[in-house]
């Protein structure tokens, strides 16, 4: 629910708490861009990203972060003890650390 509220607020250009058709179209493209990014870095096609895949993704965004950062992120977003994160978690990492990813993937 929080991720949805965040996304709607990002695309609610008129600030009325809802999104119109055009705003929804922009949101849809944004989500598809992030899903494509997630799929690209999910190298083993497992439907989830492990710590190494996350590191590869963030490094490719141009950031050289410490192994400690990746361990902390993996621990925070490891919701089921598998040491992997879902698309929602991957997106949450990008929202929780916006300076790391810098916006919409290209």
N, CA, C and O atoms as CSV, one atom per row, in Angstrom:
chain,resi,resn,atom,element,x,y,z
A,1,UNK,N,N,0.803,-1.222,0.000
A,1,UNK,CA,C,0.000,0.000,0.000
A,1,UNK,C,C,0.839,1.275,0.000
A,1,UNK,O,O,0.482,2.241,-0.674
A,2,UNK,N,N,1.941,1.297,0.740
A,2,UNK,CA,C,2.761,2.510,0.787
A,2,UNK,C,C,3.406,2.779,-0.568
A,2,UNK,O,O,3.499,3.929,-0.999
A,3,UNK,N,N,3.848,1.720,-1.236
A,3,UNK,CA,C,4.454,1.881,-2.557
A,3,UNK,C,C,3.443,2.456,-3.540
A,3,UNK,O,O,3.779,3.313,-4.358
A,4,UNK,N,N,2.220,1.988,-3.458
A,4,UNK,CA,C,1.168,2.493,-4.355
A,4,UNK,C,C,0.904,3.970,-4.082
A,4,UNK,O,O,0.801,4.768,-5.013
A,5,UNK,N,N,0.795,4.328,-2.814
A,5,UNK,CA,C,0.572,5.747,-2.466
A,5,UNK,C,C,1.717,6.614,-2.977
A,5,UNK,O,O,1.497,7.706,-3.502
A,6,UNK,N,N,2.929,6.120,-2.818
A,6,UNK,CA,C,4.097,6.862,-3.291
A,6,UNK,C,C,4.023,7.070,-4.795
A,6,UNK,O,O,4.227,8.180,-5.286
A,7,UNK,N,N,3.732,5.999,-5.526
A,7,UNK,CA,C,3.667,6.106,-6.986
A,7,UNK,C,C,2.564,7.056,-7.435
A,7,UNK,O,O,2.773,7.878,-8.326
A,8,UNK,N,N,1.398,6.943,-6.821
A,8,UNK,CA,C,0.303,7.840,-7.210
A,8,UNK,C,C,0.688,9.282,-6.923
A,8,UNK,O,O,0.434,10.164,-7.743
A,9,UNK,N,N,1.295,9.531,-5.776
A,9,UNK,CA,C,1.673,10.912,-5.458
A,9,UNK,C,C,2.726,11.446,-6.435
A,9,UNK,O,O,2.753,12.641,-6.728
A,10,UNK,N,N,3.591,10.558,-6.937
A,10,UNK,CA,C,4.606,10.981,-7.903
A,10,UNK,C,C,3.985,11.433,-9.226
A,10,UNK,O,O,4.530,12.305,-9.904
A,11,UNK,N,N,2.847,10.841,-9.591
A,11,UNK,CA,C,2.250,11.117,-10.899
A,11,UNK,C,C,0.964,11.932,-10.815
A,11,UNK,O,O,0.354,12.225,-11.843
A,12,UNK,N,N,0.549,12.296,-9.629
A,12,UNK,CA,C,-0.636,13.122,-9.416
A,12,UNK,C,C,-0.245,14.586,-9.616
A,12,UNK,O,O,-0.012,15.320,-8.656
A,13,UNK,N,N,-0.179,14.990,-10.880
A,13,UNK,CA,C,0.330,16.323,-11.231
A,13,UNK,C,C,-0.536,17.463,-10.698
A,13,UNK,O,O,-0.025,18.541,-10.393
A,14,UNK,N,N,-1.843,17.230,-10.585
A,14,UNK,CA,C,-2.709,18.313,-10.114
A,14,UNK,C,C,-2.924,18.266,-8.607
A,14,UNK,O,O,-3.613,19.125,-8.058
A,15,UNK,N,N,-2.340,17.265,-7.921
A,15,UNK,CA,C,-2.368,17.209,-6.470
A,15,UNK,C,C,-3.713,16.905,-5.837
A,15,UNK,O,O,-3.932,17.231,-4.671
A,16,UNK,N,N,-4.625,16.280,-6.590
A,16,UNK,CA,C,-5.955,16.022,-6.048
A,16,UNK,C,C,-6.078,14.646,-5.365
A,16,UNK,O,O,-7.167,14.269,-4.933
A,17,UNK,N,N,-4.967,13.900,-5.268
A,17,UNK,CA,C,-4.997,12.610,-4.586
A,17,UNK,C,C,-5.378,11.439,-5.473
A,17,UNK,O,O,-5.407,10.296,-5.018
A,18,UNK,N,N,-5.671,11.716,-6.740
A,18,UNK,CA,C,-5.995,10.664,-7.701
A,18,UNK,C,C,-5.185,10.908,-8.963
A,18,UNK,O,O,-4.553,11.953,-9.116
A,19,UNK,N,N,-5.209,9.940,-9.859
A,19,UNK,CA,C,-4.538,10.148,-11.140
A,19,UNK,C,C,-5.557,9.994,-12.258
A,19,UNK,O,O,-6.426,9.122,-12.224
A,20,UNK,N,N,-5.425,10.860,-13.241
A,20,UNK,CA,C,-6.321,10.786,-14.400
A,20,UNK,C,C,-5.722,9.825,-15.426
A,20,UNK,O,O,-4.694,9.198,-15.171
A,21,UNK,N,N,-6.360,9.715,-16.569
A,21,UNK,CA,C,-5.932,8.765,-17.590
A,21,UNK,C,C,-4.506,9.034,-18.058
A,21,UNK,O,O,-3.708,8.103,-18.169
A,22,UNK,N,N,-4.176,10.290,-18.332
A,22,UNK,CA,C,-2.829,10.621,-18.801
A,22,UNK,C,C,-1.785,10.357,-17.720
A,22,UNK,O,O,-0.696,9.860,-18.007
A,23,UNK,N,N,-2.122,10.691,-16.481
A,23,UNK,CA,C,-1.207,10.433,-15.377
A,23,UNK,C,C,-1.015,8.924,-15.198
A,23,UNK,O,O,0.089,8.460,-14.914
A,24,UNK,N,N,-2.098,8.170,-15.367
A,24,UNK,CA,C,-2.007,6.716,-15.272
A,24,UNK,C,C,-1.099,6.165,-16.368
A,24,UNK,O,O,-0.307,5.258,-16.115
A,25,UNK,N,N,-1.205,6.703,-17.573
A,25,UNK,CA,C,-0.334,6.259,-18.668
A,25,UNK,C,C,1.130,6.472,-18.335
A,25,UNK,O,O,1.967,5.618,-18.632
A,26,UNK,N,N,1.446,7.600,-17.722
A,26,UNK,CA,C,2.825,7.872,-17.315
A,26,UNK,C,C,3.261,6.913,-16.218
A,26,UNK,O,O,4.388,6.416,-16.231
A,27,UNK,N,N,2.373,6.654,-15.275
A,27,UNK,CA,C,2.674,5.713,-14.195
A,27,UNK,C,C,2.901,4.307,-14.750
A,27,UNK,O,O,3.821,3.610,-14.325
A,28,UNK,N,N,2.066,3.896,-15.695
A,28,UNK,CA,C,2.196,2.567,-16.304
A,28,UNK,C,C,3.563,2.407,-16.971
A,28,UNK,O,O,4.216,1.375,-16.814
A,29,UNK,N,N,3.990,3.415,-17.705
A,29,UNK,CA,C,5.302,3.375,-18.357
A,29,UNK,C,C,6.414,3.295,-17.310
A,29,UNK,O,O,7.372,2.538,-17.471
A,30,UNK,N,N,6.284,4.066,-16.257
A,30,UNK,CA,C,7.267,4.079,-15.180
A,30,UNK,C,C,7.407,2.687,-14.556
A,30,UNK,O,O,8.518,2.200,-14.350
A,31,UNK,N,N,6.273,2.059,-14.259
A,31,UNK,CA,C,6.299,0.717,-13.668
A,31,UNK,C,C,6.922,-0.277,-14.644
A,31,UNK,O,O,7.734,-1.110,-14.243
A,32,UNK,N,N,6.552,-0.197,-15.909
A,32,UNK,CA,C,7.134,-1.112,-16.915
A,32,UNK,C,C,8.638,-0.916,-17.037
A,32,UNK,O,O,9.377,-1.890,-17.176
A,33,UNK,N,N,9.098,0.320,-16.987
A,33,UNK,CA,C,10.538,0.576,-17.037
A,33,UNK,C,C,11.251,-0.103,-15.868
A,33,UNK,O,O,12.292,-0.736,-16.043
A,34,UNK,N,N,10.667,0.042,-14.664
A,34,UNK,CA,C,11.282,-0.589,-13.497
A,34,UNK,C,C,11.212,-2.113,-13.590
A,34,UNK,O,O,12.169,-2.794,-13.223
A,35,UNK,N,N,10.105,-2.651,-14.069
A,35,UNK,CA,C,10.005,-4.108,-14.218
A,35,UNK,C,C,11.029,-4.632,-15.217
A,35,UNK,O,O,11.639,-5.677,-14.991
A,36,UNK,N,N,11.218,-3.924,-16.302
A,36,UNK,CA,C,12.226,-4.336,-17.288
A,36,UNK,C,C,13.625,-4.284,-16.695
A,36,UNK,O,O,14.453,-5.157,-16.960
A,37,UNK,N,N,13.886,-3.257,-15.892
A,37,UNK,CA,C,15.182,-3.157,-15.222
A,37,UNK,C,C,15.367,-4.341,-14.279
A,37,UNK,O,O,16.428,-4.966,-14.257
A,38,UNK,N,N,14.337,-4.643,-13.505
A,38,UNK,CA,C,14.383,-5.772,-12.574
A,38,UNK,C,C,14.654,-7.076,-13.326
A,38,UNK,O,O,15.521,-7.853,-12.925
A,39,UNK,N,N,13.933,-7.313,-14.387
A,39,UNK,CA,C,14.100,-8.552,-15.167
A,39,UNK,C,C,15.506,-8.653,-15.755
A,39,UNK,O,O,16.090,-9.736,-15.800
A,40,UNK,N,N,16.040,-7.530,-16.201
A,40,UNK,CA,C,17.371,-7.521,-16.791
A,40,UNK,C,C,18.418,-7.984,-15.776
A,40,UNK,O,O,19.314,-8.756,-16.117
A,41,UNK,N,N,18.305,-7.516,-14.533
A,41,UNK,CA,C,19.298,-7.861,-13.514
A,41,UNK,C,C,18.978,-9.161,-12.783
A,41,UNK,O,O,19.809,-9.652,-12.019
A,42,UNK,N,N,17.813,-9.718,-12.998
A,42,UNK,CA,C,17.478,-11.038,-12.469
A,42,UNK,C,C,18.097,-12.064,-13.415
A,42,UNK,O,O,17.398,-12.700,-14.203
A,43,UNK,N,N,19.398,-12.213,-13.326
A,43,UNK,CA,C,20.173,-13.001,-14.292
A,43,UNK,C,C,19.767,-14.466,-14.359
A,43,UNK,O,O,19.849,-15.088,-15.418
A,44,UNK,N,N,19.331,-15.018,-13.232
A,44,UNK,CA,C,18.965,-16.433,-13.231
A,44,UNK,C,C,17.471,-16.650,-13.496
A,44,UNK,O,O,16.973,-17.771,-13.396
A,45,UNK,N,N,16.767,-15.572,-13.833
A,45,UNK,CA,C,15.327,-15.636,-14.135
A,45,UNK,C,C,14.517,-16.315,-13.037
A,45,UNK,O,O,13.564,-17.044,-13.315
A,46,UNK,N,N,14.904,-16.069,-11.786
A,46,UNK,CA,C,14.219,-16.682,-10.651
A,46,UNK,C,C,12.978,-15.892,-10.223
A,46,UNK,O,O,12.157,-16.389,-9.452
A,47,UNK,N,N,12.848,-14.671,-10.722
A,47,UNK,CA,C,11.741,-13.813,-10.286
A,47,UNK,C,C,12.094,-13.024,-9.045
A,47,UNK,O,O,11.250,-12.329,-8.478
A,48,UNK,N,N,13.347,-13.133,-8.622
A,48,UNK,CA,C,13.831,-12.371,-7.478
A,48,UNK,C,C,15.300,-12.027,-7.710
A,48,UNK,O,O,15.964,-12.607,-8.569
A,49,UNK,N,N,15.782,-11.080,-6.932
A,49,UNK,CA,C,17.156,-10.604,-7.089
A,49,UNK,C,C,17.923,-10.892,-5.810
A,49,UNK,O,O,17.452,-10.598,-4.712
A,50,UNK,N,N,19.111,-11.472,-5.959
A,50,UNK,CA,C,19.950,-11.712,-4.789
A,50,UNK,C,C,20.910,-10.536,-4.605
A,50,UNK,O,O,20.903,-9.581,-5.382
A,51,UNK,N,N,21.726,-10.627,-3.573
A,51,UNK,CA,C,22.634,-9.540,-3.242
A,51,UNK,C,C,23.600,-9.230,-4.384
A,51,UNK,O,O,23.881,-8.062,-4.651
A,52,UNK,N,N,24.111,-10.254,-5.059
A,52,UNK,CA,C,25.045,-10.026,-6.163
A,52,UNK,C,C,24.358,-9.344,-7.344
A,52,UNK,O,O,24.930,-8.451,-7.969
A,53,UNK,N,N,23.133,-9.766,-7.646
A,53,UNK,CA,C,22.385,-9.139,-8.746
A,53,UNK,C,C,22.057,-7.687,-8.407
A,53,UNK,O,O,22.098,-6.815,-9.276
A,54,UNK,N,N,21.733,-7.434,-7.138
A,54,UNK,CA,C,21.473,-6.054,-6.704
A,54,UNK,C,C,22.725,-5.209,-6.861
A,54,UNK,O,O,22.663,-4.080,-7.349
A,55,UNK,N,N,23.852,-5.750,-6.451
A,55,UNK,CA,C,25.110,-5.021,-6.571
A,55,UNK,C,C,25.425,-4.719,-8.034
A,55,UNK,O,O,25.869,-3.618,-8.359
A,56,UNK,N,N,25.201,-5.678,-8.903
A,56,UNK,CA,C,25.417,-5.458,-10.330
A,56,UNK,C,C,24.520,-4.336,-10.842
A,56,UNK,O,O,24.971,-3.466,-11.587
A,57,UNK,N,N,23.248,-4.358,-10.440
A,57,UNK,CA,C,22.304,-3.333,-10.881
A,57,UNK,C,C,22.740,-1.952,-10.422
A,57,UNK,O,O,22.843,-1.031,-11.233
A,58,UNK,N,N,22.994,-1.804,-9.144
A,58,UNK,CA,C,23.331,-0.481,-8.612
A,58,UNK,C,C,24.681,-0.014,-9.139
A,58,UNK,O,O,24.864,1.176,-9.397
A,59,UNK,N,N,25.620,-0.928,-9.301
A,59,UNK,CA,C,26.914,-0.557,-9.893
A,59,UNK,C,C,26.724,-0.051,-11.315
A,59,UNK,O,O,27.384,0.900,-11.734
A,60,UNK,N,N,25.821,-0.687,-12.056
A,60,UNK,CA,C,25.595,-0.258,-13.437
A,60,UNK,C,C,24.921,1.110,-13.504
A,60,UNK,O,O,24.987,1.788,-14.530
A,61,UNK,N,N,24.271,1.516,-12.405
A,61,UNK,CA,C,23.684,2.859,-12.349
A,61,UNK,C,C,24.771,3.909,-12.110
A,61,UNK,O,O,24.497,5.109,-12.105
A,62,UNK,N,N,26.027,3.435,-11.908
A,62,UNK,CA,C,27.146,4.350,-11.748
A,62,UNK,C,C,27.599,4.561,-10.318
A,62,UNK,O,O,28.330,5.511,-10.039
A,63,UNK,N,N,27.182,3.692,-9.402
A,63,UNK,CA,C,27.537,3.847,-7.997
A,63,UNK,C,C,28.433,2.709,-7.547
A,63,UNK,O,O,28.194,1.544,-7.863
A,64,UNK,N,N,29.470,3.069,-6.802
A,64,UNK,CA,C,30.392,2.088,-6.246
A,64,UNK,C,C,30.214,2.116,-4.736
A,64,UNK,O,O,30.820,2.934,-4.043
A,65,UNK,N,N,29.379,1.217,-4.235
A,65,UNK,CA,C,29.056,1.204,-2.822
A,65,UNK,C,C,29.729,0.029,-2.131
A,65,UNK,O,O,30.119,-0.947,-2.771
A,66,UNK,N,N,29.856,0.136,-0.830
A,66,UNK,CA,C,30.577,-0.881,-0.070
A,66,UNK,C,C,29.784,-2.181,0.032
A,66,UNK,O,O,28.556,-2.178,-0.051
A,67,UNK,N,N,30.496,-3.286,0.212
A,67,UNK,CA,C,29.805,-4.557,0.447
A,67,UNK,C,C,28.880,-4.480,1.666
A,67,UNK,O,O,27.843,-5.142,1.702
A,68,UNK,N,N,29.255,-3.674,2.662
A,68,UNK,CA,C,28.426,-3.511,3.851
A,68,UNK,C,C,27.052,-2.955,3.476
A,68,UNK,O,O,26.034,-3.393,4.010
A,69,UNK,N,N,27.028,-1.991,2.556
A,69,UNK,CA,C,25.746,-1.428,2.113
A,69,UNK,C,C,24.845,-2.529,1.564
A,69,UNK,O,O,23.672,-2.609,1.927
A,70,UNK,N,N,25.379,-3.365,0.702
A,70,UNK,CA,C,24.573,-4.428,0.090
A,70,UNK,C,C,24.108,-5.454,1.124
A,70,UNK,O,O,22.986,-5.954,1.044
A,71,UNK,N,N,24.968,-5.766,2.089
A,71,UNK,CA,C,24.561,-6.690,3.154
A,71,UNK,C,C,23.412,-6.100,3.967
A,71,UNK,O,O,22.450,-6.799,4.284
A,72,UNK,N,N,23.511,-4.818,4.301
A,72,UNK,CA,C,22.455,-4.166,5.076
A,72,UNK,C,C,21.139,-4.124,4.309
A,72,UNK,O,O,20.075,-4.397,4.865
A,73,UNK,N,N,21.223,-3.781,3.038
A,73,UNK,CA,C,20.012,-3.727,2.210
A,73,UNK,C,C,19.411,-5.113,2.068
A,73,UNK,O,O,18.197,-5.280,2.187
A,74,UNK,N,N,20.246,-6.101,1.817
A,74,UNK,CA,C,19.751,-7.472,1.669
A,74,UNK,C,C,19.074,-7.932,2.954
A,74,UNK,O,O,18.036,-8.592,2.905
A,75,UNK,N,N,19.644,-7.593,4.086
A,75,UNK,CA,C,19.055,-7.989,5.364
A,75,UNK,C,C,17.728,-7.272,5.595
A,75,UNK,O,O,16.762,-7.883,6.052
A,76,UNK,N,N,17.678,-5.979,5.282
A,76,UNK,CA,C,16.453,-5.206,5.503
A,76,UNK,C,C,15.294,-5.705,4.644
A,76,UNK,O,O,14.156,-5.761,5.110
A,77,UNK,N,N,15.574,-6.063,3.407
A,77,UNK,CA,C,14.511,-6.422,2.474
A,77,UNK,C,C,14.330,-7.924,2.285
A,77,UNK,O,O,13.539,-8.348,1.443
A,78,UNK,N,N,15.045,-8.726,3.048
A,78,UNK,CA,C,14.886,-10.177,2.990
A,78,UNK,C,C,13.688,-10.560,3.852
A,78,UNK,O,O,13.832,-10.853,5.039
A,79,UNK,N,N,12.512,-10.555,3.246
A,79,UNK,CA,C,11.271,-10.749,3.988
A,79,UNK,C,C,10.969,-12.212,4.324
A,79,UNK,O,O,10.194,-12.496,5.237
A,80,UNK,N,N,11.582,-13.133,3.587
A,80,UNK,CA,C,11.222,-14.540,3.804
A,80,UNK,C,C,12.425,-15.443,4.085
A,80,UNK,O,O,12.310,-16.667,4.028
A,81,UNK,N,N,13.565,-14.847,4.385
A,81,UNK,CA,C,14.733,-15.631,4.753
A,81,UNK,C,C,15.470,-16.281,3.597
A,81,UNK,O,O,16.316,-17.146,3.823
A,82,UNK,N,N,15.173,-15.892,2.371
A,82,UNK,CA,C,15.828,-16.502,1.208
A,82,UNK,C,C,17.045,-15.716,0.720
A,82,UNK,O,O,17.758,-16.162,-0.179
A,83,UNK,N,N,17.278,-14.547,1.317
A,83,UNK,CA,C,18.358,-13.648,0.898
A,83,UNK,C,C,18.159,-13.170,-0.539
A,83,UNK,O,O,19.116,-12.939,-1.279
A,84,UNK,N,N,16.887,-13.029,-0.909
A,84,UNK,CA,C,16.523,-12.544,-2.236
A,84,UNK,C,C,15.423,-11.513,-2.064
A,84,UNK,O,O,14.739,-11.497,-1.041
A,85,UNK,N,N,15.247,-10.651,-3.061
A,85,UNK,CA,C,14.176,-9.670,-2.989
A,85,UNK,C,C,13.314,-9.719,-4.238
A,85,UNK,O,O,13.785,-9.999,-5.340
A,86,UNK,N,N,12.047,-9.440,-4.027
A,86,UNK,CA,C,11.067,-9.414,-5.103
A,86,UNK,C,C,11.146,-8.073,-5.836
A,86,UNK,O,O,11.898,-7.178,-5.451
A,87,UNK,N,N,10.354,-7.960,-6.896
A,87,UNK,CA,C,10.282,-6.688,-7.613
A,87,UNK,C,C,9.881,-5.558,-6.671
A,87,UNK,O,O,10.492,-4.490,-6.694
A,88,UNK,N,N,8.860,-5.780,-5.844
A,88,UNK,CA,C,8.415,-4.737,-4.917
A,88,UNK,C,C,9.546,-4.290,-4.002
A,88,UNK,O,O,9.711,-3.099,-3.740
A,89,UNK,N,N,10.327,-5.262,-3.516
A,89,UNK,CA,C,11.451,-4.927,-2.648
A,89,UNK,C,C,12.529,-4.160,-3.412
A,89,UNK,O,O,13.086,-3.186,-2.905
A,90,UNK,N,N,12.815,-4.601,-4.622
A,90,UNK,CA,C,13.801,-3.916,-5.462
A,90,UNK,C,C,13.379,-2.466,-5.671
A,90,UNK,O,O,14.191,-1.549,-5.540
A,91,UNK,N,N,12.116,-2.269,-5.994
A,91,UNK,CA,C,11.614,-0.912,-6.179
A,91,UNK,C,C,11.715,-0.129,-4.881
A,91,UNK,O,O,12.081,1.046,-4.894
A,92,UNK,N,N,11.394,-0.765,-3.759
A,92,UNK,CA,C,11.481,-0.097,-2.461
A,92,UNK,C,C,12.906,0.335,-2.157
A,92,UNK,O,O,13.127,1.431,-1.640
A,93,UNK,N,N,13.877,-0.520,-2.474
A,93,UNK,CA,C,15.278,-0.133,-2.280
A,93,UNK,C,C,15.564,1.142,-3.061
A,93,UNK,O,O,16.201,2.063,-2.549
A,94,UNK,N,N,15.096,1.192,-4.283
A,94,UNK,CA,C,15.349,2.350,-5.129
A,94,UNK,C,C,14.648,3.601,-4.596
A,94,UNK,O,O,15.138,4.714,-4.783
A,95,UNK,N,N,13.523,3.425,-3.946
A,95,UNK,CA,C,12.809,4.564,-3.355
A,95,UNK,C,C,13.414,4.973,-2.019
A,95,UNK,O,O,13.488,6.160,-1.701
A,96,UNK,N,N,13.848,3.982,-1.236
A,96,UNK,CA,C,14.453,4.285,0.063
A,96,UNK,C,C,15.821,4.933,-0.085
A,96,UNK,O,O,16.265,5.673,0.793
A,97,UNK,N,N,16.486,4.653,-1.199
A,97,UNK,CA,C,17.820,5.205,-1.452
A,97,UNK,C,C,17.819,5.927,-2.798
A,97,UNK,O,O,18.546,5.535,-3.711
A,98,UNK,N,N,17.003,6.983,-2.928
A,98,UNK,CA,C,16.878,7.637,-4.250
A,98,UNK,C,C,18.168,8.220,-4.777
A,98,UNK,O,O,18.348,8.322,-5.991
A,99,UNK,N,N,19.077,8.609,-3.885
A,99,UNK,CA,C,20.344,9.153,-4.364
A,99,UNK,C,C,21.189,8.067,-5.011
A,99,UNK,O,O,22.118,8.364,-5.762
A,100,UNK,N,N,20.869,6.814,-4.723
A,100,UNK,CA,C,21.622,5.699,-5.297
A,100,UNK,C,C,21.215,5.469,-6.740
A,100,UNK,O,O,22.074,5.249,-7.595
A,101,UNK,N,N,19.919,5.516,-7.028
A,101,UNK,CA,C,19.477,5.161,-8.364
A,101,UNK,C,C,19.140,6.352,-9.237
A,101,UNK,O,O,19.173,6.234,-10.462
A,102,UNK,N,N,18.822,7.473,-8.664
A,102,UNK,CA,C,18.674,8.692,-9.436
A,102,UNK,C,C,17.477,8.773,-10.359
A,102,UNK,O,O,17.512,9.558,-11.307
A,103,UNK,N,N,16.429,8.015,-10.141
A,103,UNK,CA,C,15.230,8.219,-10.937
A,103,UNK,C,C,14.851,7.044,-11.809
A,103,UNK,O,O,15.227,5.902,-11.547
A,104,UNK,N,N,14.107,7.344,-12.839
A,104,UNK,CA,C,13.553,6.329,-13.734
A,104,UNK,C,C,14.681,5.659,-14.505
A,104,UNK,O,O,15.548,6.343,-15.049
A,105,UNK,N,N,14.680,4.324,-14.558
A,105,UNK,CA,C,15.695,3.636,-15.351
A,105,UNK,C,C,15.543,3.949,-16.838
A,105,UNK,O,O,14.449,4.236,-17.325
A,106,UNK,N,N,16.658,3.885,-17.534
A,106,UNK,CA,C,16.613,4.145,-18.983
A,106,UNK,C,C,16.831,2.866,-19.739
A,106,UNK,O,O,16.831,2.869,-20.970
